[in-house]
CSV table of C-alpha atoms in Angstrom, one decimal:
chain,number,residue,atom,x,y,z
M,1,MET,CA,-63.8,169.5,-43.2
M,2,GLU,CA,-60.1,169.4,-43.3
M,3,ILE,CA,-58.7,169.6,-46.6
M,4,LYS,CA,-55.5,168.2,-47.6
M,5,VAL,CA,-53.6,169.0,-50.9
M,6,GLY,CA,-49.7,167.0,-51.7
M,7,GLY,CA,-49.9,164.9,-49.4
M,8,HIS,CA,-49.3,167.3,-45.9
M,9,TYR,CA,-50.1,171.0,-47.1
M,10,LYS,CA,-53.8,171.7,-45.7
M,11,LEU,CA,-55.2,174.8,-46.3
M,12,LEU,CA,-57.2,176.8,-43.9
M,13,LYS,CA,-58.1,179.7,-45.3
M,14,LYS,CA,-59.4,181.6,-48.5
M,15,ILE,CA,-57.3,184.7,-49.2
M,16,ASP,CA,-57.6,185.9,-52.7
M,17,SER,CA,-59.6,184.2,-55.5
M,18,GLY,CA,-59.6,185.9,-59.4
M,19,SER,CA,-59.8,184.9,-62.6
M,20,PHE,CA,-56.4,182.6,-62.1
M,21,GLY,CA,-58.2,180.5,-59.4
M,22,GLU,CA,-58.2,180.9,-56.3
M,23,ILE,CA,-55.2,181.2,-53.2
M,24,TYR,CA,-55.5,180.4,-50.0
M,25,LYS,CA,-53.3,180.0,-46.7
M,26,GLY,CA,-51.7,176.4,-45.9
M,27,LEU,CA,-49.9,174.3,-43.6
M,28,ASN,CA,-47.3,172.2,-43.9
M,29,THR,CA,-48.0,169.8,-41.8
M,30,LYS,CA,-44.6,168.4,-41.6
M,31,THR,CA,-42.8,171.6,-40.2
M,32,ASN,CA,-45.6,173.7,-39.0
M,33,THR,CA,-44.9,176.5,-41.3
M,34,GLU,CA,-46.9,178.7,-43.1
M,35,VAL,CA,-47.4,178.7,-47.0
M,36,ALA,CA,-49.8,180.0,-49.6
M,37,VAL,CA,-51.8,177.5,-52.3
M,38,LYS,CA,-53.1,178.5,-55.2
M,39,LEU,CA,-55.3,176.9,-57.2
M,40,GLU,CA,-56.4,176.4,-60.7
M,41,ASN,CA,-59.4,174.0,-62.5
M,42,LEU,CA,-59.0,171.9,-65.0
M,43,MET,CA,-61.9,173.0,-66.6
M,44,SER,CA,-60.3,177.2,-66.7
M,45,LYS,CA,-60.3,178.5,-70.0
M,46,TYR,CA,-57.0,179.8,-70.0
M,47,PRO,CA,-54.7,177.4,-67.6
M,48,GLN,CA,-51.8,178.9,-66.3
M,49,LEU,CA,-50.3,177.4,-63.0
M,50,LEU,CA,-48.2,174.4,-64.8
M,51,MET,CA,-46.2,177.1,-66.7
M,52,GLU,CA,-46.8,179.8,-64.0
M,53,ALA,CA,-45.0,177.3,-61.8
M,54,LYS,CA,-42.3,176.1,-64.4
M,55,ILE,CA,-41.1,180.0,-65.0
M,56,MET,CA,-40.6,180.7,-61.2
M,57,GLN,CA,-38.7,177.3,-60.6
M,58,HIS,CA,-36.3,178.8,-64.1
M,59,LEU,CA,-35.8,182.2,-62.1
M,60,LEU,CA,-35.5,180.8,-59.0
M,61,ASN,CA,-32.6,178.3,-60.8
M,62,ASP,CA,-29.4,181.1,-60.3
M,63,SER,CA,-27.0,180.7,-57.0
M,64,THR,CA,-25.9,183.4,-57.4
M,65,VAL,CA,-28.3,185.6,-57.1
M,66,ALA,CA,-29.1,185.6,-53.6
M,67,ASP,CA,-32.1,188.6,-53.3
M,68,LYS,CA,-34.4,187.9,-56.3
M,69,GLY,CA,-37.8,188.6,-54.5
M,70,ILE,CA,-39.6,185.6,-56.7
M,71,PRO,CA,-41.5,182.9,-53.9
M,72,GLN,CA,-40.4,179.9,-53.1
M,73,VAL,CA,-41.7,177.5,-55.4
M,74,TYR,CA,-42.0,174.4,-52.4
M,75,HIS,CA,-44.3,171.9,-54.9
M,76,THR,CA,-46.8,171.7,-57.6
M,77,ALA,CA,-49.3,169.3,-59.1
M,78,THR,CA,-52.7,168.2,-60.9
M,79,GLU,CA,-54.6,166.5,-58.3
M,80,GLY,CA,-58.7,165.7,-59.3
M,81,GLU,CA,-60.2,169.2,-60.1
M,82,PHE,CA,-57.2,171.1,-60.2
M,83,ASN,CA,-54.0,172.4,-60.6
M,84,LEU,CA,-52.3,173.5,-57.9
M,85,MET,CA,-49.0,175.2,-57.1
M,86,VAL,CA,-47.4,175.5,-52.8
M,87,MET,CA,-45.5,177.8,-52.6
M,88,GLU,CA,-44.1,180.9,-49.9
M,89,LEU,CA,-46.3,182.7,-48.1
M,90,LEU,CA,-46.0,186.6,-48.0
M,91,GLY,CA,-47.1,189.4,-46.9
M,92,PRO,CA,-50.2,192.5,-48.4
M,93,SER,CA,-49.8,194.2,-51.4
M,94,LEU,CA,-49.0,197.3,-52.3
M,95,GLU,CA,-52.1,198.0,-53.2
M,96,SER,CA,-53.7,196.3,-50.1
M,97,LEU,CA,-51.2,198.8,-48.2
M,98,PHE,CA,-52.1,201.7,-50.3
M,99,ASN,CA,-55.5,201.6,-49.7
M,100,GLN,CA,-54.9,201.0,-46.4
M,101,LEU,CA,-53.2,204.5,-45.8
M,102,GLY,CA,-55.6,206.2,-47.1
M,103,LYS,CA,-54.9,205.9,-51.7
M,104,ARG,CA,-51.4,207.9,-51.2
M,105,PHE,CA,-48.2,207.5,-51.1
M,106,THR,CA,-45.0,209.5,-49.6
M,107,LEU,CA,-42.1,210.9,-52.1
M,108,LYS,CA,-40.1,208.7,-50.6
M,109,THR,CA,-42.2,205.7,-50.3
M,110,THR,CA,-42.9,205.3,-53.7
M,111,LEU,CA,-39.7,206.1,-54.9
M,112,MET,CA,-38.2,203.3,-52.4
M,113,LEU,CA,-40.4,201.4,-53.8
M,114,ALA,CA,-39.2,202.1,-57.5
M,115,ASP,CA,-35.8,201.4,-57.3
M,116,ARG,CA,-36.6,198.3,-55.7
M,117,MET,CA,-39.2,197.4,-58.8
M,118,ILE,CA,-37.0,198.3,-60.7
M,119,ARG,CA,-33.8,195.9,-60.0
M,120,ARG,CA,-36.9,192.9,-59.3
M,121,VAL,CA,-38.4,193.2,-62.6
M,122,GLU,CA,-34.7,193.6,-63.7
M,123,TYR,CA,-33.6,190.4,-62.7
M,124,VAL,CA,-36.6,188.9,-65.0
M,125,HIS,CA,-35.7,191.1,-68.0
M,126,SER,CA,-32.3,189.4,-67.1
M,127,LYS,CA,-33.6,185.3,-67.5
M,128,GLY,CA,-35.0,186.3,-70.9
M,129,PHE,CA,-38.8,187.0,-69.4
M,130,VAL,CA,-40.8,189.7,-69.5
M,131,HIS,CA,-43.7,190.1,-67.2
M,132,ARG,CA,-46.4,191.7,-68.7
M,133,ASP,CA,-48.6,191.8,-65.9
M,134,ILE,CA,-46.8,195.0,-63.5
M,135,LYS,CA,-48.9,196.7,-61.1
M,136,PRO,CA,-49.2,197.0,-57.4
M,137,ASP,CA,-51.1,193.5,-56.7
M,138,ASN,CA,-48.3,191.7,-58.2
M,139,PHE,CA,-46.0,193.5,-55.6
M,140,LEU,CA,-45.9,191.8,-52.2
M,141,ILE,CA,-43.7,192.5,-48.9
M,142,GLY,CA,-42.5,190.0,-47.0
M,143,ALA,CA,-44.3,187.9,-44.1
M,144,GLY,CA,-42.0,188.0,-40.8
M,145,THR,CA,-38.3,188.9,-40.7
M,146,LYS,CA,-38.6,189.3,-44.3
M,147,SER,CA,-41.0,192.7,-44.3
M,148,ASN,CA,-38.9,195.3,-45.3
M,149,ARG,CA,-38.0,193.1,-48.8
M,150,LEU,CA,-40.6,193.4,-52.2
M,151,TYR,CA,-41.4,190.4,-54.1
M,152,LEU,CA,-42.5,190.2,-57.0
M,153,ILE,CA,-45.2,188.0,-57.9
M,154,ASP,CA,-47.9,185.9,-60.5
M,155,PHE,CA,-46.6,185.1,-63.7
M,156,GLY,CA,-49.2,183.6,-65.6
M,157,LEU,CA,-48.7,186.4,-68.2
M,158,SER,CA,-45.1,186.5,-68.7
M,159,LYS,CA,-43.8,185.5,-71.7
M,160,ARG,CA,-40.0,185.0,-73.1
M,161,TYR,CA,-38.3,187.6,-75.0
M,162,LEU,CA,-35.6,185.6,-75.5
M,163,VAL,CA,-35.8,182.7,-77.8
M,164,ASN,CA,-32.2,180.9,-78.5
M,165,GLY,CA,-30.9,184.3,-77.7
M,166,LYS,CA,-32.6,186.5,-79.7
M,167,HIS,CA,-35.2,188.9,-79.1
M,168,ILE,CA,-38.6,187.9,-80.9
M,169,LYS,CA,-39.8,189.5,-83.8
M,170,TYR,CA,-41.9,193.0,-84.0
M,171,GLU,CA,-45.4,192.6,-83.8
M,172,GLU,CA,-48.9,194.4,-83.9
M,173,GLY,CA,-52.6,193.4,-84.0
M,174,LYS,CA,-52.0,192.1,-80.3
M,175,SER,CA,-55.1,191.9,-78.1
M,176,LEU,CA,-54.6,193.8,-74.6
M,177,THR,CA,-52.1,191.8,-72.4
M,178,GLY,CA,-51.8,192.6,-68.8
M,179,THR,CA,-54.0,195.2,-67.1
M,180,ALA,CA,-55.4,198.3,-69.1
M,181,ARG,CA,-55.1,200.5,-65.7
M,182,TYR,CA,-51.1,200.1,-65.8
M,183,ALA,CA,-50.6,198.6,-70.2
M,184,SER,CA,-48.3,200.8,-71.7
M,185,LEU,CA,-49.4,203.2,-74.7
M,186,ASN,CA,-47.3,200.9,-76.7
M,187,THR,CA,-49.4,197.4,-75.7
M,188,HIS,CA,-53.0,199.3,-76.3
M,189,LEU,CA,-51.4,199.9,-79.9
M,190,GLY,CA,-51.7,196.4,-80.3
M,191,ILE,CA,-47.7,196.2,-80.2
M,192,GLU,CA,-46.0,192.8,-78.5
M,193,PRO,CA,-44.8,193.6,-74.7
M,194,THR,CA,-41.1,193.8,-74.3
M,195,ARG,CA,-39.6,194.8,-72.0
M,196,ARG,CA,-40.0,198.9,-72.3
M,197,ASP,CA,-43.5,198.0,-71.4
M,198,ASP,CA,-42.9,196.7,-68.3
M,199,MET,CA,-40.5,199.7,-67.1
M,200,GLU,CA,-43.7,201.9,-68.5
M,201,SER,CA,-46.3,199.9,-66.1
M,202,ILE,CA,-43.7,200.5,-63.4
M,203,PHE,CA,-44.0,204.4,-63.7
M,204,PHE,CA,-47.6,204.4,-63.5
M,205,CYS,CA,-47.7,202.5,-60.4
M,206,MET,CA,-45.3,205.1,-59.4
M,207,ALA,CA,-47.2,208.0,-60.8
M,208,TYR,CA,-50.8,206.1,-58.9
M,209,PHE,CA,-48.6,206.1,-55.8
M,210,LEU,CA,-48.3,209.7,-55.8
M,211,LEU,CA,-51.0,211.3,-57.1
M,212,GLY,CA,-53.6,208.7,-55.5
M,213,ILE,CA,-55.4,208.4,-59.2
M,214,LEU,CA,-54.6,207.8,-62.8
M,215,PRO,CA,-56.1,210.3,-65.3
M,216,TRP,CA,-57.7,206.7,-67.3
M,217,GLN,CA,-59.5,206.0,-64.0
M,218,ASN,CA,-63.5,205.5,-63.5
M,219,LEU,CA,-63.9,206.1,-67.6
M,220,LYS,CA,-67.4,205.2,-68.4
M,221,ALA,CA,-67.8,202.7,-70.9
M,222,GLU,CA,-70.6,200.3,-72.8
M,223,THR,CA,-68.2,197.6,-73.4
M,224,LYS,CA,-64.9,196.1,-72.2
M,225,GLU,CA,-63.3,197.3,-75.8
M,226,GLU,CA,-64.6,201.2,-75.5
M,227,LYS,CA,-63.2,201.3,-72.2
M,228,TYR,CA,-60.0,199.7,-73.5
M,229,LYS,CA,-60.6,202.5,-76.0
M,230,ARG,CA,-61.3,205.5,-73.6
M,231,ILE,CA,-58.5,204.8,-71.6
M,232,MET,CA,-55.9,204.0,-74.4
M,233,GLU,CA,-57.2,207.6,-75.8
M,234,LYS,CA,-56.2,209.1,-72.0
M,235,LYS,CA,-52.8,207.9,-72.1
M,236,MET,CA,-52.2,209.2,-75.7
M,237,GLU,CA,-53.6,212.8,-74.7
M,238,TYR,CA,-51.5,212.7,-71.1
M,239,ARG,CA,-48.5,213.1,-72.7
M,240,PRO,CA,-45.2,212.7,-70.6
M,241,GLU,CA,-45.3,216.3,-69.7
M,242,LEU,CA,-48.5,217.1,-68.7
M,243,LEU,CA,-48.7,213.2,-66.3
M,244,CYS,CA,-45.7,214.7,-64.9
M,245,LYS,CA,-46.9,218.1,-64.2
M,246,ASN,CA,-47.3,218.3,-60.5
M,247,LEU,CA,-44.5,215.1,-60.5
M,248,ALA,CA,-40.6,215.9,-59.6
M,249,SER,CA,-38.5,216.3,-62.2
M,250,GLU,CA,-36.8,213.1,-62.5
M,251,LEU,CA,-39.9,211.0,-62.9
M,252,LEU,CA,-40.2,213.0,-66.3
M,253,GLN,CA,-36.7,212.4,-67.5
M,254,MET,CA,-37.7,208.6,-66.2
M,255,LEU,CA,-40.6,208.3,-68.3
M,256,GLN,CA,-39.4,209.9,-71.3
M,257,HIS,CA,-36.1,207.8,-71.3
M,258,ILE,CA,-38.8,205.2,-71.2
M,259,ARG,CA,-41.0,206.6,-74.1
M,260,THR,CA,-37.9,206.6,-76.2
M,261,LEU,CA,-37.2,202.3,-75.8
M,262,ARG,CA,-36.9,200.8,-79.5
M,263,TYR,CA,-39.5,197.8,-79.5
M,264,ASP,CA,-36.0,195.3,-78.5
M,265,GLU,CA,-33.8,198.2,-76.7
M,266,LYS,CA,-32.6,197.1,-72.8
M,267,PRO,CA,-34.0,199.6,-70.4
M,268,ASN,CA,-30.9,201.5,-68.8
M,269,TYR,CA,-31.9,200.8,-65.6
M,270,ASP,CA,-28.8,202.2,-64.5
M,271,LEU,CA,-29.9,205.4,-65.2
M,272,LEU,CA,-33.1,205.0,-63.6
M,273,ARG,CA,-32.5,203.8,-60.2
M,274,ASN,CA,-29.8,207.1,-60.7
M,275,LEU,CA,-32.8,209.1,-61.4
M,276,ILE,CA,-34.4,207.7,-58.0
M,277,LYS,CA,-31.0,208.3,-56.5
M,278,GLU,CA,-31.4,212.5,-57.8
M,279,CYS,CA,-34.6,212.7,-56.6
M,280,MET,CA,-34.1,211.4,-53.1
M,281,ASN,CA,-31.5,213.8,-53.1
M,282,HIS,CA,-33.0,216.9,-53.6
M,283,ASN,CA,-35.4,216.0,-51.7
M,284,ASN,CA,-33.3,215.2,-48.3
M,285,ILE,CA,-34.9,211.6,-49.0
M,286,GLU,CA,-32.5,208.8,-46.7
M,287,ASN,CA,-33.5,204.9,-48.7
M,288,ASN,CA,-33.7,203.7,-45.2
M,289,ASN,CA,-36.2,201.0,-45.0
M,290,TYR,CA,-38.8,203.0,-43.7
M,291,PHE,CA,-42.2,202.8,-45.6
M,292,ASP,CA,-45.0,204.4,-44.5
M,293,TRP,CA,-46.9,201.6,-43.8
M,294,ASP,CA,-44.3,200.7,-41.0
M,295,LYS,CA,-46.4,203.5,-38.9
M,296,LEU,CA,-49.5,201.5,-38.6
M,297,GLU,CA,-47.8,199.1,-36.7
């Protein structure tokens, strides 16, 4: 049975699903162009799709920045039992590409990605939001002619850290926000996530790409709470020097900068990008948009 939403968007096939709902590849029957359609059941425990769409539209509403790395939003609505958002169809996630390549990226690809990931997150921060769920699954490459462009998605957990021009107040006793594997140590400790925590999550993505596995993966526990506790303890055990033991010295400097940031302090994005540039220079790496997965084609 043919299913249409928003009047002229036809659902073609499911491409992803999770606690957030389901994502379909769709077709704009007026223009004959492919789109992505995200559906969320109205009975969801924590409905967030319409708020996510508002955040994305806010991020997209800046004509001074050409390459924002945020997918275009074409339509949002509530129809029948679902909230829905129609948006630009993108390519695979970094997690998917990482798995295709045997769970390892080269230093070159990791550094080029890190530079772009920092730019994406810096832009979100410049608009007064923290993402709060930075992970390889939430970075996608573009489709077609945009296949060398990196996009940031899934703003369902995003939150304003600037309210009326003022930074939100320091709070403790919070439950874990985001994905435990990539969550910052402060987030595990129950401190409200801010800009520094997004940057620490980017660093954990980099370590994951280079090492193939993080020291706190695959820990066994009886309950989710116990597992989170064990992950936190492992992150505390793996001080920056230990975690970066087999990584370039510039990466250790990145993590050290991030870990010294105060709750409301702005990360030095230029410093982090310059450390990436230094690491590239030391390893004779050219930032030329040629990634590991390009050899798969």
